[in-house]
């Protein structure tokens, strides 16, 4: 008897909603758990080339912390493609202006860098405070 590997598609599983409170937690540790939920690696039906993950709502993203001196040393780099178009932003400035971007950037780096990853990241909803509009889910 031949053993056949079963591949699952998005329609074969149900996608749940998870609420994650990032307040007071370390950025990388909570981001890796969120990436695992988004990707669907916590499910026995995990298929590497399919979007089987769940939706994740992250609250209190403004209260996330970094360990050691990383909060002062960490910088975000962006290059526009033009000469002299490199911009550097300090972590604390980005956290003050747009705390959602800090968390989304951390999780996006842990997902596949292709069209599957771009589809998965849309299921992440990040909010700076405790209020969110996804209570119905």
mmCIF file of C-alpha atoms in Angstrom:
data_model
loop_
_atom_site.group_PDB
_atom_site.id
_atom_site.type_symbol
_atom_site.label_atom_id
_atom_site.label_comp_id
_atom_site.label_asym_id
_atom_site.label_seq_id
_atom_site.Cartn_x
_atom_site.Cartn_y
_atom_site.Cartn_z
ATOM 1 C CA UNK A 1 0.000 0.000 0.000
ATOM 2 C CA UNK A 2 1.425 3.344 -1.047
ATOM 3 C CA UNK A 3 1.412 6.167 1.426
ATOM 4 C CA UNK A 4 0.144 9.381 -0.107
ATOM 5 C CA UNK A 5 0.873 12.796 1.357
ATOM 6 C CA UNK A 6 -2.297 14.826 1.829
ATOM 7 C CA UNK A 7 -2.046 18.475 0.836
ATOM 8 C CA UNK A 8 -4.629 20.865 2.214
ATOM 9 C CA UNK A 9 -6.035 24.021 0.660
ATOM 10 C CA UNK A 10 -7.520 27.127 2.280
ATOM 11 C CA UNK A 11 -11.051 25.774 1.866
ATOM 12 C CA UNK A 12 -10.182 22.580 3.789
ATOM 13 C CA UNK A 13 -9.652 24.313 7.146
ATOM 14 C CA UNK A 14 -11.493 26.837 9.271
ATOM 15 C CA UNK A 15 -9.721 30.074 10.098
ATOM 16 C CA UNK A 16 -10.114 31.266 13.681
ATOM 17 C CA UNK A 17 -9.467 34.652 15.265
ATOM 18 C CA UNK A 18 -6.855 35.032 18.018
ATOM 19 C CA UNK A 19 -6.458 38.010 20.363
ATOM 20 C CA UNK A 20 -2.869 38.671 21.528
ATOM 21 C CA UNK A 21 -2.007 41.244 24.188
ATOM 22 C CA UNK A 22 1.532 42.494 23.473
ATOM 23 C CA UNK A 23 1.633 44.880 26.429
ATOM 24 C CA UNK A 24 4.804 44.441 28.484
ATOM 25 C CA UNK A 25 6.095 41.530 26.384
ATOM 26 C CA UNK A 26 9.331 41.330 24.409
ATOM 27 C CA UNK A 27 8.839 42.272 20.749
ATOM 28 C CA UNK A 28 10.608 39.334 19.102
ATOM 29 C CA UNK A 29 9.125 36.656 21.336
ATOM 30 C CA UNK A 30 5.524 37.709 20.867
ATOM 31 C CA UNK A 31 6.068 38.416 17.145
ATOM 32 C CA UNK A 32 7.342 34.879 16.537
ATOM 33 C CA UNK A 33 4.247 33.410 18.205
ATOM 34 C CA UNK A 34 2.012 35.662 16.082
ATOM 35 C CA UNK A 35 3.887 34.635 12.913
ATOM 36 C CA UNK A 36 3.336 30.991 13.812
ATOM 37 C CA UNK A 37 -0.422 31.562 14.181
ATOM 38 C CA UNK A 38 -0.609 33.542 10.926
ATOM 39 C CA UNK A 39 1.290 30.901 8.977
ATOM 40 C CA UNK A 40 -0.750 28.004 10.399
ATOM 41 C CA UNK A 41 2.180 26.040 11.804
ATOM 42 C CA UNK A 42 0.209 25.252 14.959
ATOM 43 C CA UNK A 43 -2.251 23.131 12.954
ATOM 44 C CA UNK A 44 -1.753 19.482 11.990
ATOM 45 C CA UNK A 45 -2.936 20.350 8.450
ATOM 46 C CA UNK A 46 0.020 22.725 7.848
ATOM 47 C CA UNK A 47 0.956 22.933 4.173
ATOM 48 C CA UNK A 48 3.972 25.089 3.258
ATOM 49 C CA UNK A 49 2.525 26.465 0.017
ATOM 50 C CA UNK A 50 -0.999 27.263 1.273
ATOM 51 C CA UNK A 51 -2.473 29.960 3.466
ATOM 52 C CA UNK A 52 -4.002 27.879 6.278
ATOM 53 C CA UNK A 53 -3.273 30.244 9.160
ATOM 54 C CA UNK A 54 -5.623 32.137 11.414
ATOM 55 C CA UNK A 55 -6.438 35.818 11.845
ATOM 56 C CA UNK A 56 -4.572 37.573 14.666
ATOM 57 C CA UNK A 57 -5.563 40.788 16.450
ATOM 58 C CA UNK A 58 -2.720 42.342 18.461
ATOM 59 C CA UNK A 59 -3.565 44.960 21.095
ATOM 60 C CA UNK A 60 -1.328 47.205 23.224
ATOM 61 C CA UNK A 61 1.419 47.302 20.582
ATOM 62 C CA UNK A 62 2.612 50.632 21.995
ATOM 63 C CA UNK A 63 3.624 48.905 25.247
ATOM 64 C CA UNK A 64 5.968 46.360 23.685
ATOM 65 C CA UNK A 65 9.529 46.311 25.024
ATOM 66 C CA UNK A 66 13.027 45.365 23.921
ATOM 67 C CA UNK A 67 15.736 43.854 26.090
ATOM 68 C CA UNK A 68 19.018 45.447 27.075
ATOM 69 C CA UNK A 69 20.197 48.571 25.234
ATOM 70 C CA UNK A 70 18.394 47.568 22.051
ATOM 71 C CA UNK A 71 15.711 50.225 22.530
ATOM 72 C CA UNK A 72 18.375 52.931 22.129
ATOM 73 C CA UNK A 73 20.452 51.162 19.441
ATOM 74 C CA UNK A 74 17.840 49.670 17.084
ATOM 75 C CA UNK A 75 17.271 51.565 13.810
ATOM 76 C CA UNK A 76 14.951 51.033 10.854
ATOM 77 C CA UNK A 77 16.504 51.495 7.405
ATOM 78 C CA UNK A 78 14.653 52.470 4.221
ATOM 79 C CA UNK A 79 16.147 53.151 0.806
ATOM 80 C CA UNK A 80 14.091 54.935 -1.855
ATOM 81 C CA UNK A 81 16.286 53.837 -4.743
ATOM 82 C CA UNK A 82 17.600 57.318 -5.464
ATOM 83 C CA UNK A 83 21.094 58.601 -4.636
ATOM 84 C CA UNK A 84 21.076 59.921 -1.098
ATOM 85 C CA UNK A 85 17.658 58.323 -0.509
ATOM 86 C CA UNK A 86 18.635 56.285 2.540
ATOM 87 C CA UNK A 87 16.673 57.090 5.681
ATOM 88 C CA UNK A 88 17.298 55.826 9.212
ATOM 89 C CA UNK A 89 14.725 56.018 11.992
ATOM 90 C CA UNK A 90 15.343 55.213 15.646
ATOM 91 C CA UNK A 91 13.178 52.546 17.257
ATOM 92 C CA UNK A 92 11.886 54.903 19.935
ATOM 93 C CA UNK A 93 10.829 57.493 17.328
ATOM 94 C CA UNK A 94 8.911 54.905 15.294
ATOM 95 C CA UNK A 95 7.308 53.485 18.457
ATOM 96 C CA UNK A 96 6.180 56.974 19.476
ATOM 97 C CA UNK A 97 4.831 57.944 16.012
ATOM 98 C CA UNK A 98 3.428 54.640 14.725
ATOM 99 C CA UNK A 99 3.601 51.690 17.157
ATOM 100 C CA UNK A 100 1.689 49.430 14.762
ATOM 101 C CA UNK A 101 4.526 49.645 12.224
ATOM 102 C CA UNK A 102 7.076 48.301 14.705
ATOM 103 C CA UNK A 103 5.059 45.152 15.300
ATOM 104 C CA UNK A 104 4.079 44.647 11.647
ATOM 105 C CA UNK A 105 7.729 45.010 10.588
ATOM 106 C CA UNK A 106 8.822 42.376 13.109
ATOM 107 C CA UNK A 107 6.177 39.863 12.040
ATOM 108 C CA UNK A 108 6.610 40.511 8.311
ATOM 109 C CA UNK A 109 10.283 39.593 8.546
ATOM 110 C CA UNK A 110 9.305 36.190 9.955
ATOM 111 C CA UNK A 111 6.961 35.317 7.087
ATOM 112 C CA UNK A 112 7.861 34.088 3.583
ATOM 113 C CA UNK A 113 9.139 36.865 1.312
ATOM 114 C CA UNK A 114 6.881 36.082 -1.641
ATOM 115 C CA UNK A 115 3.242 36.467 -2.667
ATOM 116 C CA UNK A 116 2.134 33.950 -0.028
ATOM 117 C CA UNK A 117 3.717 36.106 2.680
ATOM 118 C CA UNK A 118 2.009 39.196 1.306
ATOM 119 C CA UNK A 119 -1.327 37.378 1.504
ATOM 120 C CA UNK A 120 -0.677 36.134 5.038
ATOM 121 C CA UNK A 121 0.317 39.546 6.456
ATOM 122 C CA UNK A 122 -3.128 40.930 5.549
ATOM 123 C CA UNK A 123 -4.636 38.736 8.289
ATOM 124 C CA UNK A 124 -2.668 40.619 10.958
ATOM 125 C CA UNK A 125 -4.525 43.472 12.687
ATOM 126 C CA UNK A 126 -2.387 45.585 15.047
ATOM 127 C CA UNK A 127 -3.671 48.278 17.410
ATOM 128 C CA UNK A 128 -1.665 50.578 19.688
ATOM 129 C CA UNK A 129 -4.191 50.545 22.522
ATOM 130 C CA UNK A 130 -6.596 48.046 24.057
ATOM 131 C CA UNK A 131 -9.571 48.965 21.838
ATOM 132 C CA UNK A 132 -10.168 47.165 18.541
ATOM 133 C CA UNK A 133 -13.169 46.877 16.172
ATOM 134 C CA UNK A 134 -12.993 43.058 15.826
ATOM 135 C CA UNK A 135 -15.022 42.145 18.919
ATOM 136 C CA UNK A 136 -17.639 40.339 16.792
ATOM 137 C CA UNK A 137 -15.124 37.751 15.637
#
